[in-house]
Coordinates of C-alpha atoms in Angstrom, one line a residue:
M978 CA -8.4 -12.1 46.0
R979 CA -11.1 -9.5 46.4
E980 CA -14.7 -10.2 45.3
N981 CA -14.6 -8.3 42.0
Q982 CA -11.1 -9.3 41.1
I983 CA -9.9 -11.7 38.4
T984 CA -6.4 -12.8 37.5
G985 CA -4.3 -11.5 34.6
A986 CA -4.7 -14.9 32.9
E987 CA -8.4 -14.8 33.4
A988 CA -8.5 -11.3 32.0
A989 CA -6.6 -12.5 28.9
V990 CA -9.1 -15.3 28.3
R991 CA -12.1 -13.0 28.8
M992 CA -10.6 -10.5 26.4
L993 CA -10.4 -13.2 23.7
Q994 CA -13.9 -14.3 24.4
L995 CA -15.3 -10.7 24.2
H996 CA -13.6 -10.2 20.8
G997 CA -15.5 -13.3 19.5
V998 CA -12.5 -15.7 19.4
Q999 CA -13.6 -19.3 18.8
H1000 CA -10.2 -21.0 18.1
I1001 CA -6.7 -20.6 19.4
F1002 CA -3.7 -22.5 17.9
G1003 CA -0.7 -23.0 20.2
L1004 CA 1.8 -24.9 22.2
C1005 CA 2.2 -25.2 26.0
G1006 CA 5.1 -24.1 28.1
D1007 CA 6.1 -23.4 31.7
T1008 CA 5.4 -19.6 31.6
S1009 CA 2.0 -20.3 30.0
L1010 CA 0.6 -22.4 32.8
P1011 CA -1.6 -19.8 34.4
F1012 CA -3.1 -18.9 31.0
Y1013 CA -3.7 -22.6 30.2
D1014 CA -5.3 -23.1 33.6
A1015 CA -7.7 -20.2 33.0
L1016 CA -8.6 -21.7 29.6
A1017 CA -9.2 -25.0 31.4
R1018 CA -11.4 -23.6 34.2
L1019 CA -13.4 -20.8 32.6
D1020 CA -16.6 -21.2 30.5
H1021 CA -15.6 -19.3 27.3
G1022 CA -16.6 -21.3 24.2
I1023 CA -13.0 -21.2 22.8
E1024 CA -11.4 -24.4 21.4
H1025 CA -7.7 -24.6 21.9
V1026 CA -5.9 -26.6 19.2
L1027 CA -2.6 -28.0 20.5
T1028 CA 0.0 -28.0 17.8
R1029 CA 3.4 -29.6 17.6
D1030 CA 5.4 -26.5 16.7
E1031 CA 4.8 -22.8 17.4
R1032 CA 5.6 -21.8 13.8
H1033 CA 2.8 -24.1 12.7
A1034 CA 0.4 -22.5 15.2
A1035 CA 1.0 -19.2 13.5
Y1036 CA 0.5 -20.7 10.0
M1037 CA -2.8 -22.3 11.2
A1038 CA -4.0 -19.0 12.6
D1039 CA -3.0 -17.2 9.4
A1040 CA -5.1 -19.6 7.2
Y1041 CA -7.9 -19.5 9.6
A1042 CA -8.1 -15.7 9.4
R1043 CA -7.9 -15.8 5.6
V1044 CA -11.0 -18.0 5.3
T1045 CA -13.1 -16.6 8.1
G1046 CA -12.3 -12.9 8.2
R1047 CA -11.8 -13.2 11.9
V1048 CA -8.6 -12.3 13.7
G1049 CA -6.4 -15.4 13.9
I1050 CA -5.0 -16.2 17.3
C1051 CA -1.8 -18.2 18.0
E1052 CA 0.2 -18.6 21.2
G1053 CA 3.4 -20.0 22.6
P1054 CA 5.7 -19.9 25.6
S1055 CA 8.7 -17.7 26.3
G1056 CA 12.2 -18.3 24.9
G1057 CA 12.3 -20.8 22.1
G1058 CA 8.5 -20.6 21.7
A1059 CA 8.7 -16.9 21.0
T1060 CA 11.4 -17.3 18.5
Y1061 CA 9.8 -20.3 16.8
I1062 CA 6.5 -18.5 16.3
L1063 CA 8.1 -15.6 14.4
P1064 CA 8.1 -17.0 10.9
G1065 CA 4.3 -17.4 10.9
V1066 CA 3.8 -13.9 12.4
I1067 CA 6.0 -12.3 9.8
E1068 CA 4.2 -14.1 7.0
A1069 CA 0.8 -12.9 8.2
N1070 CA 2.0 -9.4 8.7
E1071 CA 3.5 -9.1 5.3
S1072 CA 0.4 -10.7 3.7
S1073 CA -1.9 -8.2 5.4
V1074 CA -3.6 -10.9 7.5
A1075 CA -5.0 -10.0 10.9
L1076 CA -3.3 -12.2 13.4
I1077 CA -2.4 -11.9 17.1
S1078 CA 0.5 -13.8 18.6
I1079 CA 0.4 -14.3 22.4
T1080 CA 3.6 -15.4 24.0
S1081 CA 4.1 -15.8 27.7
D1082 CA 7.2 -14.4 29.3
V1083 CA 9.4 -14.7 32.4
P1084 CA 8.2 -12.9 35.5
V1085 CA 8.6 -9.2 35.6
T1086 CA 10.5 -9.6 38.9
A1087 CA 13.0 -11.9 37.2
R1088 CA 14.0 -9.4 34.5
G1089 CA 17.8 -8.8 34.4
R1090 CA 18.5 -11.8 36.6
Y1091 CA 19.2 -14.3 33.8
P1092 CA 16.1 -16.6 34.3
L1093 CA 15.7 -19.5 31.9
T1094 CA 14.0 -18.6 28.6
A1095 CA 14.5 -14.8 29.1
L1096 CA 14.8 -12.6 26.0
D1097 CA 13.6 -9.1 25.1
Q1098 CA 10.3 -10.0 23.5
K1099 CA 9.4 -6.4 22.9
A1100 CA 12.6 -5.8 20.9
L1101 CA 12.3 -9.1 19.1
F1102 CA 8.8 -8.5 17.7
A1103 CA 9.0 -4.8 17.2
P1104 CA 10.3 -4.7 13.6
L1105 CA 8.3 -7.6 12.5
T1106 CA 4.7 -6.7 13.6
K1107 CA 2.2 -4.0 13.0
W1108 CA 1.9 -3.5 16.8
N1109 CA 3.7 -5.1 19.7
G1110 CA 3.5 -4.8 23.5
V1111 CA 4.6 -6.6 26.6
A1112 CA 2.7 -6.2 29.9
D1113 CA 4.6 -4.5 32.8
H1114 CA 1.7 -4.5 35.2
V1115 CA -1.4 -6.7 35.6
T1116 CA -3.7 -3.8 34.9
H1117 CA -2.1 -3.4 31.5
I1118 CA -3.4 -6.7 30.2
P1119 CA -6.9 -5.8 29.0
N1120 CA -5.7 -2.7 27.2
L1121 CA -2.9 -4.6 25.5
F1122 CA -5.5 -7.0 24.1
R1123 CA -7.8 -4.2 23.0
T1124 CA -4.9 -2.4 21.3
A1125 CA -3.7 -5.6 19.6
F1126 CA -7.1 -6.4 18.1
R1127 CA -7.5 -2.8 17.0
A1128 CA -4.1 -2.7 15.3
A1129 CA -4.6 -6.1 13.6
S1130 CA -8.0 -5.4 12.2
T1131 CA -8.0 -1.8 11.1
G1132 CA -6.3 0.0 8.3
R1133 CA -4.0 -2.4 6.5
P1134 CA -4.5 -5.6 8.5
G1135 CA -1.5 -7.2 10.0
A1136 CA 0.1 -9.1 12.9
A1137 CA 0.2 -7.9 16.5
H1138 CA 2.0 -9.4 19.5
I1139 CA 1.2 -9.5 23.2
G1140 CA 3.8 -10.6 25.8
L1141 CA 2.3 -12.0 29.1
P1142 CA 4.8 -12.3 32.0
Y1143 CA 4.2 -15.3 34.2
D1144 CA 3.8 -13.5 37.5
L1145 CA 1.3 -11.0 36.0
Q1146 CA -0.9 -13.8 34.8
K1147 CA -1.4 -14.8 38.5
Q1148 CA -1.9 -11.4 40.0
G1149 CA -5.3 -9.7 40.4
L1150 CA -7.1 -6.8 38.8
D1151 CA -10.5 -5.4 38.9
A1152 CA -12.9 -7.1 36.5
S1153 CA -14.2 -3.7 35.3
H1154 CA -11.0 -3.3 33.3
V1155 CA -12.2 -6.1 31.0
W1156 CA -14.3 -4.8 28.0
A1157 CA -13.9 -5.0 24.3
Q1158 CA -14.9 -3.3 21.0
R1159 CA -16.3 -6.4 19.4
E1160 CA -16.0 -5.0 15.8
H1161 CA -12.2 -5.4 16.2
G1162 CA -12.6 -9.2 16.2
S1163 CA -13.0 -9.3 12.4
F1164 CA -11.2 -7.5 9.6
P1165 CA -11.3 -5.2 7.9
A1166 CA -12.8 -3.2 10.8
Y1167 CA -13.8 0.4 10.4
R1168 CA -13.3 0.6 6.7
T1169 CA -11.8 3.8 5.1
A1170 CA -13.2 5.4 2.0
P1171 CA -11.3 7.3 -0.7
D1172 CA -11.2 11.0 -1.5
P1173 CA -14.0 11.8 -4.0
A1174 CA -11.7 14.0 -6.1
L1175 CA -9.3 11.1 -6.5
V1176 CA -12.2 8.8 -7.4
A1177 CA -13.1 11.1 -10.2
A1178 CA -9.5 11.3 -11.4
A1179 CA -9.3 7.5 -11.5
A1180 CA -12.6 7.2 -13.4
E1181 CA -11.3 9.7 -15.9
V1182 CA -8.1 7.7 -16.5
L1183 CA -10.0 4.4 -16.9
L1184 CA -12.6 5.7 -19.2
R1185 CA -10.0 7.4 -21.4
A1186 CA -8.3 4.0 -21.9
K1187 CA -9.2 1.8 -24.9
R1188 CA -7.7 -1.4 -23.5
P1189 CA -7.6 -1.2 -19.7
V1190 CA -6.6 -4.2 -17.6
L1191 CA -7.3 -4.7 -13.9
V1192 CA -4.7 -6.5 -11.8
C1193 CA -6.1 -7.6 -8.5
G1194 CA -4.3 -8.8 -5.4
G1195 CA -5.2 -10.5 -2.1
G1196 CA -6.4 -7.2 -0.7
T1197 CA -9.5 -7.5 -3.0
I1198 CA -10.4 -10.8 -1.4
L1199 CA -9.6 -9.8 2.1
S1200 CA -11.9 -6.8 1.7
G1201 CA -14.7 -8.9 0.3
A1202 CA -14.8 -6.8 -2.8
C1203 CA -15.0 -9.6 -5.5
T1204 CA -18.5 -8.8 -6.6
E1205 CA -17.6 -5.1 -7.0
L1206 CA -14.5 -6.0 -8.9
V1207 CA -16.4 -8.1 -11.4
R1208 CA -19.0 -5.3 -11.8
L1209 CA -16.2 -2.8 -12.6
A1210 CA -14.6 -5.1 -15.1
E1211 CA -17.9 -5.6 -16.9
L1212 CA -18.6 -1.9 -16.9
L1213 CA -15.3 -1.2 -18.5
D1214 CA -15.1 -4.4 -20.5
A1215 CA -11.7 -4.7 -19.0
P1216 CA -9.8 -8.0 -18.6
V1217 CA -8.9 -9.0 -15.1
A1218 CA -5.6 -10.5 -14.1
S1219 CA -4.7 -11.6 -10.5
T1220 CA -1.6 -11.9 -8.4
V1221 CA -0.9 -15.3 -6.8
S1222 CA -2.7 -14.1 -3.6
G1223 CA -5.5 -12.6 -5.6
H1224 CA -6.4 -15.8 -7.3
G1225 CA -10.2 -15.9 -6.7
T1226 CA -11.0 -12.2 -7.3
I1227 CA -12.9 -13.2 -10.4
P1228 CA -14.2 -16.7 -11.5
D1229 CA -11.7 -18.3 -13.7
N1230 CA -14.5 -19.2 -16.2
H1231 CA -15.5 -15.5 -16.5
P1232 CA -15.0 -14.3 -20.1
L1233 CA -12.8 -11.4 -18.8
A1234 CA -10.6 -13.5 -16.6
I1235 CA -6.9 -13.6 -17.6
G1236 CA -5.6 -15.7 -14.8
V1237 CA -2.6 -15.3 -12.6
V1238 CA 0.1 -13.0 -14.0
G1239 CA 3.7 -12.5 -13.0
A1240 CA 6.9 -14.5 -12.6
N1241 CA 5.3 -17.2 -10.5
G1242 CA 2.3 -18.7 -12.2
G1243 CA 2.2 -16.4 -15.2
T1244 CA 2.5 -17.8 -18.8
D1245 CA 3.3 -16.4 -22.2
E1246 CA -0.4 -15.9 -22.8
T1247 CA -1.2 -14.1 -19.6
R1248 CA 1.9 -12.0 -20.1
E1249 CA 0.7 -11.1 -23.6
A1250 CA -2.8 -10.1 -22.3
L1251 CA -1.3 -7.7 -19.8
S1252 CA 1.2 -6.3 -22.4
Q1253 CA -1.7 -5.3 -24.6
A1254 CA -3.1 -2.9 -22.0
D1255 CA -2.9 0.8 -22.6
T1256 CA -3.8 1.4 -18.9
V1257 CA -3.4 -0.9 -15.9
A1258 CA -5.2 -0.6 -12.6
F1259 CA -3.6 -2.3 -9.6
I1260 CA -6.3 -3.1 -7.0
G1261 CA -5.4 -4.4 -3.5
C1262 CA -1.8 -5.4 -4.4
R1263 CA 1.6 -3.9 -4.1
A1264 CA 2.6 -4.2 -7.8
G1265 CA 5.8 -5.9 -6.5
S1266 CA 8.6 -7.8 -8.2
T1267 CA 6.8 -11.1 -8.7
T1268 CA 3.6 -9.6 -10.0
T1269 CA 5.2 -7.3 -12.4
E1270 CA 8.2 -9.5 -13.3
H1271 CA 10.6 -6.9 -11.8
G1272 CA 8.8 -4.0 -13.4
S1273 CA 8.8 -5.3 -16.9
V1274 CA 5.1 -6.1 -17.3
P1275 CA 3.6 -3.6 -17.4
G1276 CA 6.5 -1.7 -18.7
P1277 CA 7.5 2.0 -18.3
G1278 CA 5.1 4.6 -19.7
V1279 CA 1.9 2.7 -19.2
P1280 CA -0.7 4.9 -17.3
I1281 CA -1.3 3.4 -13.9
V1282 CA -4.2 3.6 -11.5
H1283 CA -3.4 2.2 -8.1
I1284 CA -5.9 1.3 -5.3
D1285 CA -4.7 0.1 -1.9
I1286 CA -5.4 0.4 1.8
D1287 CA -1.7 1.2 2.4
P1288 CA -0.7 4.7 1.3
M1289 CA 2.9 3.6 1.2
V1290 CA 2.1 1.2 -1.6
V1291 CA 0.6 3.6 -4.0
G1292 CA 3.3 5.1 -6.2
A1293 CA 6.1 2.9 -4.8
N1294 CA 7.0 1.0 -8.0
Y1295 CA 5.2 3.0 -10.7
P1296 CA 4.3 6.6 -11.1
V1297 CA 0.5 6.8 -11.0
E1298 CA -2.0 8.8 -13.0
A1299 CA -4.5 8.3 -10.2
G1300 CA -4.2 6.8 -6.8
L1301 CA -6.9 5.8 -4.3
V1302 CA -6.1 5.0 -0.7
G1303 CA -8.8 3.2 1.1
D1304 CA -10.5 -0.1 1.7
A1305 CA -10.9 -2.0 -1.7
L1306 CA -14.7 -2.5 -1.2
H1307 CA -15.4 1.2 -0.6
C1308 CA -12.9 2.3 -3.4
L1309 CA -14.5 0.0 -5.9
R1310 CA -18.0 1.0 -5.0
A1311 CA -17.1 4.7 -5.3
L1312 CA -15.4 4.1 -8.6
I1313 CA -18.4 2.1 -10.0
A1314 CA -20.8 4.9 -8.9
E1315 CA -18.6 7.5 -10.6
I1316 CA -18.3 5.5 -13.8
E1317 CA -22.0 4.7 -13.9
R1318 CA -22.7 8.4 -13.6
R1319 CA -20.6 9.1 -16.6
I1320 CA -21.7 6.4 -19.0
T1321 CA -25.2 5.2 -19.9
S1322 CA -24.3 1.5 -20.5
P1323 CA -21.4 -0.8 -20.1
R1324 CA -18.7 -0.4 -22.8
T1325 CA -18.3 -3.1 -25.4
T1326 CA -14.9 -4.0 -27.0
D1327 CA -13.3 -7.2 -28.2
A1328 CA -11.7 -7.9 -24.8
A1329 CA -13.5 -11.2 -24.1
Q1330 CA -12.7 -12.5 -27.6
R1331 CA -9.0 -11.6 -27.3
I1332 CA -8.8 -13.2 -23.9
A1333 CA -10.6 -16.3 -25.1
G1334 CA -8.0 -17.0 -27.7
L1335 CA -5.1 -16.6 -25.2
R1336 CA -6.8 -18.8 -22.7
A1337 CA -7.5 -21.5 -25.2
A1338 CA -3.8 -21.5 -26.2
K1339 CA -2.7 -21.7 -22.6
R1340 CA -5.2 -24.6 -21.9
E1341 CA -4.2 -26.5 -25.0
R1342 CA -0.6 -26.6 -24.0
F1343 CA -1.4 -27.6 -20.4
E1344 CA -3.8 -30.4 -21.5
V1345 CA -1.1 -32.1 -23.6
L1346 CA 1.1 -32.5 -20.5
A1347 CA -1.9 -33.2 -18.2
H1348 CA -2.5 -36.4 -20.3
S1349 CA 1.1 -37.5 -20.4
N1350 CA 1.9 -41.1 -19.4
A1351 CA 5.6 -40.2 -18.8
R1352 CA 7.3 -41.3 -15.6
P1353 CA 8.1 -39.7 -13.2
I1354 CA 4.5 -38.3 -13.2
R1355 CA 4.2 -34.8 -14.6
P1356 CA 2.8 -32.2 -12.1
E1357 CA 0.3 -31.2 -14.8
R1358 CA -1.2 -34.6 -14.5
V1359 CA -1.6 -34.2 -10.7
L1360 CA -3.3 -30.8 -11.2
A1361 CA -5.8 -32.3 -13.7
A1362 CA -6.6 -35.1 -11.3
V1363 CA -7.2 -32.7 -8.4
Q1364 CA -9.3 -30.4 -10.7
K1365 CA -11.7 -33.3 -11.5
A1366 CA -12.0 -34.5 -7.9
L1367 CA -12.2 -31.4 -5.8
P1368 CA -15.7 -30.1 -5.0
A1369 CA -16.5 -26.6 -6.2
D1370 CA -16.3 -25.2 -2.6
G1371 CA -12.9 -26.8 -1.9
I1372 CA -9.8 -25.1 -0.8
I1373 CA -6.2 -25.6 -2.1
V1374 CA -3.4 -24.7 0.3
A1375 CA -0.1 -24.7 -1.7
D1376 CA 3.5 -24.6 -0.5
P1377 CA 6.2 -22.7 -2.5
G1378 CA 8.2 -24.8 -4.9
T1379 CA 6.3 -27.0 -7.3
P1380 CA 2.7 -26.5 -6.0
C1381 CA 2.5 -22.6 -6.0
P1382 CA 3.3 -21.8 -9.6
Y1383 CA 1.4 -24.8 -10.9
F1384 CA -1.8 -24.2 -9.0
S1385 CA -1.5 -20.5 -9.6
G1386 CA -1.0 -20.9 -13.3
Y1387 CA -3.3 -23.7 -14.2
F1388 CA -5.9 -24.5 -11.5
D1389 CA -9.4 -23.0 -12.1
F1390 CA -11.6 -21.7 -9.4
D1391 CA -15.0 -20.9 -10.9
S1392 CA -16.3 -18.9 -8.0
T1393 CA -14.9 -15.9 -6.2
G1394 CA -13.5 -15.7 -2.7
R1395 CA -10.7 -17.5 -0.8
H1396 CA -10.3 -20.9 -2.2
F1397 CA -6.5 -20.7 -2.7
I1398 CA -4.0 -20.1 0.0
T1399 CA -0.3 -19.8 -0.3
N1400 CA 2.4 -17.9 1.6
R1401 CA 3.6 -15.5 -1.0
A1402 CA 5.1 -12.8 1.3
H1403 CA 8.2 -14.8 2.4
G1404 CA 7.6 -18.2 0.7
A1405 CA 8.9 -20.3 3.6
L1406 CA 8.7 -24.1 3.2
G1407 CA 6.4 -26.1 5.5
F1408 CA 3.4 -23.8 5.3
S1409 CA 0.7 -25.8 3.6
L1410 CA 0.4 -28.7 5.9
P1411 CA -0.3 -26.7 9.1
A1412 CA -2.2 -23.9 7.2
A1413 CA -4.6 -26.6 6.0
V1414 CA -5.5 -27.3 9.6
G1415 CA -6.4 -23.6 10.1
A1416 CA -8.4 -23.6 6.9
A1417 CA -10.3 -26.8 7.9
Y1418 CA -11.2 -25.2 11.3
G1419 CA -12.2 -21.9 9.6
R1420 CA -14.4 -23.6 6.9
P1421 CA -15.3 -27.0 8.3
G1422 CA -17.8 -27.8 5.5
A1423 CA -15.2 -27.4 2.7
K1424 CA -12.7 -30.0 1.5
V1425 CA -9.2 -28.9 2.1
V1426 CA -6.3 -30.1 0.0
A1427 CA -2.7 -29.3 1.0
A1428 CA -0.1 -29.6 -1.8
M1429 CA 3.6 -29.6 -1.0
G1430 CA 7.0 -30.8 -2.2
D1431 CA 8.9 -33.4 -0.2
G1432 CA 11.2 -30.7 1.1
S1433 CA 8.2 -28.9 2.7
F1434 CA 6.9 -32.2 4.0
G1435 CA 10.0 -32.6 6.1
F1436 CA 9.5 -29.2 7.7
A1437 CA 6.0 -29.9 8.9
V1438 CA 5.7 -33.7 9.3
G1439 CA 5.0 -33.5 13.0
E1440 CA 1.6 -31.9 12.4
L1441 CA 0.4 -35.2 10.9
E1442 CA -0.3 -36.2 14.5
T1443 CA -2.4 -33.0 15.0
I1444 CA -4.5 -33.8 11.9
V1445 CA -5.1 -37.3 13.0
R1446 CA -5.8 -36.4 16.7
K1447 CA -8.4 -33.9 15.5
N1448 CA -9.7 -36.2 12.8
L1449 CA -9.6 -33.5 10.1
P1450 CA -10.6 -34.7 6.6
I1451 CA -7.7 -33.0 5.0
T1452 CA -6.0 -34.5 1.9
L1453 CA -2.3 -34.0 1.6
I1454 CA -0.5 -34.3 -1.8
V1455 CA 3.3 -34.6 -1.8
F1456 CA 5.2 -34.0 -5.0
S1457 CA 8.2 -36.3 -4.3
N1458 CA 11.3 -35.4 -6.3
S1459 CA 14.0 -35.8 -3.7
S1460 CA 15.3 -32.2 -3.9
Y1461 CA 14.7 -28.6 -2.9
G1462 CA 13.4 -28.1 -6.4
W1463 CA 13.1 -24.4 -6.6
I1464 CA 16.7 -23.9 -5.7
K1465 CA 17.8 -26.7 -8.0
A1466 CA 15.9 -25.2 -10.9
S1467 CA 17.5 -21.8 -10.1
Q1468 CA 21.0 -23.4 -10.2
K1469 CA 20.1 -24.9 -13.6
D1470 CA 18.8 -21.6 -14.9
G1471 CA 21.5 -19.2 -13.6
Y1472 CA 24.5 -21.3 -12.6
G1473 CA 25.2 -23.7 -15.4
S1474 CA 23.5 -26.6 -13.7
R1475 CA 26.1 -26.7 -11.0
F1476 CA 23.9 -28.5 -8.5
F1477 CA 25.2 -28.1 -5.0
S1478 CA 23.6 -29.3 -1.8
V1479 CA 20.0 -29.4 -3.0
D1480 CA 19.4 -33.2 -3.3
F1481 CA 18.3 -35.6 -0.5
N1482 CA 17.2 -39.2 -0.2
R1483 CA 13.7 -40.1 -1.1
S1484 CA 11.4 -40.9 1.8
D1485 CA 8.3 -43.1 1.6
H1486 CA 5.8 -40.5 2.6
A1487 CA 2.9 -42.9 2.4
R1488 CA 4.4 -45.2 5.0
I1489 CA 5.3 -42.3 7.2
A1490 CA 1.7 -41.0 7.0
E1491 CA 0.3 -44.5 7.8
A1492 CA 2.5 -44.6 10.9
F1493 CA 0.8 -41.4 12.0
G1494 CA -2.7 -42.9 11.3
L1495 CA -3.6 -41.4 7.9
K1496 CA -5.0 -43.4 4.9
A1497 CA -2.2 -43.1 2.4
W1498 CA -1.2 -44.1 -1.2
R1499 CA 2.0 -44.0 -3.1
V1500 CA 1.7 -43.5 -6.9
E1501 CA 4.3 -44.0 -9.5
D1502 CA 2.1 -45.0 -12.5
P1503 CA 0.2 -42.1 -14.1
A1504 CA -2.6 -44.4 -15.1
E1505 CA -3.4 -44.9 -11.4
L1506 CA -3.3 -41.3 -10.4
D1507 CA -6.9 -40.1 -11.2
A1508 CA -8.5 -43.0 -9.2
V1509 CA -6.2 -42.5 -6.2
I1510 CA -6.6 -38.7 -6.0
A1511 CA -10.4 -39.1 -6.3
A1512 CA -10.4 -41.8 -3.5
A1513 CA -8.2 -39.6 -1.2
I1514 CA -10.4 -36.6 -1.6
R1515 CA -13.6 -38.6 -1.0
H1516 CA -12.1 -40.1 2.1
D1517 CA -13.8 -38.6 5.2
R1518 CA -10.7 -38.9 7.4
P1519 CA -7.1 -37.6 6.9
S1520 CA -5.4 -38.9 3.8
L1521 CA -2.1 -38.5 1.9
V1522 CA -1.0 -39.2 -1.7
D1523 CA 2.7 -39.5 -2.3
V1524 CA 3.3 -38.8 -6.0
I1525 CA 6.7 -39.7 -7.5
S1526 CA 6.9 -36.6 -9.7
Q1527 CA 9.0 -35.0 -12.4
P1528 CA 11.8 -32.9 -10.9
L1529 CA 10.9 -29.2 -11.0
E1530 CA 14.1 -28.3 -13.0
E1531 CA 13.0 -30.6 -15.8
S1532 CA 9.3 -29.5 -15.9
A1533 CA 7.4 -26.9 -17.8
V1534 CA 6.6 -25.0 -14.7
P1535 CA 5.1 -21.5 -15.3
V1536 CA 8.0 -19.5 -13.8
S1537 CA 9.8 -16.8 -15.8
K1538 CA 12.2 -15.6 -13.1
W1539 CA 13.4 -17.8 -10.3
M1540 CA 14.7 -15.0 -8.2
G1541 CA 11.8 -13.2 -6.5

């Protein structure tokens, strides 16, 4: 190889390094060998985290990106690896999380000759990513990386895919091709600002309202706009509700905080608070079926202001009085400036008083169940125990099923930012255990608790080895009820309790965890729960608590509509 040449694999590693990548989550394979060898030989400062499943590598990269604001990187081999990694890539893309999936591929020279693990990766990833490319020549590799980072981090963040054929990883190219725009390593990169005329229109609608409510989604947190959101709420004296992904846009102890609304995590009280609005502003969310309970809250005829980075979202589900397209941070700053120009002091209404009464009623009902001594243990009692034991800077990673609506509806985060992670775009089981790994790497000083049902545990159990190998002080909580609870509850609600193929045998998750090397407890007596949860969270190595819990279909879970 000539003096100023590097291999395609070396170029890939250098491109990651130049974009500021510090962690890669992935799984080895034959077609990835040159890439792995370059990672082993070169001095780049990147830690590779070996996972036990490519899907979990993507979930790790997703959560890592959510807590760091850096583009998450996952990788896997050709064939099965490329297909296994897809669920996590799709979740990140639909959740507006910047992620790059790198999959190695069969040699370019073997295309069309039926080599092992061959598939059309470009066609496979095309409908499921924001951007997607497979290298056809070694000199294409640096530009593919630049384009992937640019696509993932700008505009509406999302997932990108790069395919690296085996032979191109070994071929040479001139090192001068390798350069990066470092700003694209974090998101949102190159923020966009709203049209001033539309800002004025939105301010007019909000100031005309007597009882405005702000509904904030994950985009507000991803944009780092929580401080501005709270400032706008206080200016307008407007209550703030959040979507499941937006939990953390306002401290839950703020007088204007309603809590999570919608079919998953919303309660009668939060529903009433949103129903009282004479104007609703959606900020950094899609106003989709779960958040609006299929368009029923808010109902037809309520004036809508919609702010989002994605122009296709604004006006998709509600006609809007005013729509702002742009980064949430810039939109809120512009809106605050316009409102401050029009008013001399913050408005004062009875919003905080109205919200206080509704919050008290919601909390009172929860506390009754949170102190229940009934067996199996009520999920409310588990939440109360975690609430007491988790440090203020802790992170909850929740799977769908039992954990998501309960932690959305009743767990209080009294600071803003990303302290709650759940996979709301597609709701696949098995997310929280691997995602907790990504969160732990992304925010190593914070305590991470992963909450899952026993159905989800079965999807992701292999990553217990990863947690132990890396000695991550993650605490896992398993709600053990021996069923796919969400579907069983759906069958009870809509199909006359004709339960079919939703129950399975109970596993001893504590013994399984101990076999992997975790410190583990099994709890059946509610009187023991607080002490066990506190001990598990204090433990400075991996831990698991297996809770024999009330079946979801028998619980008071805050879910109004089981079908999303």
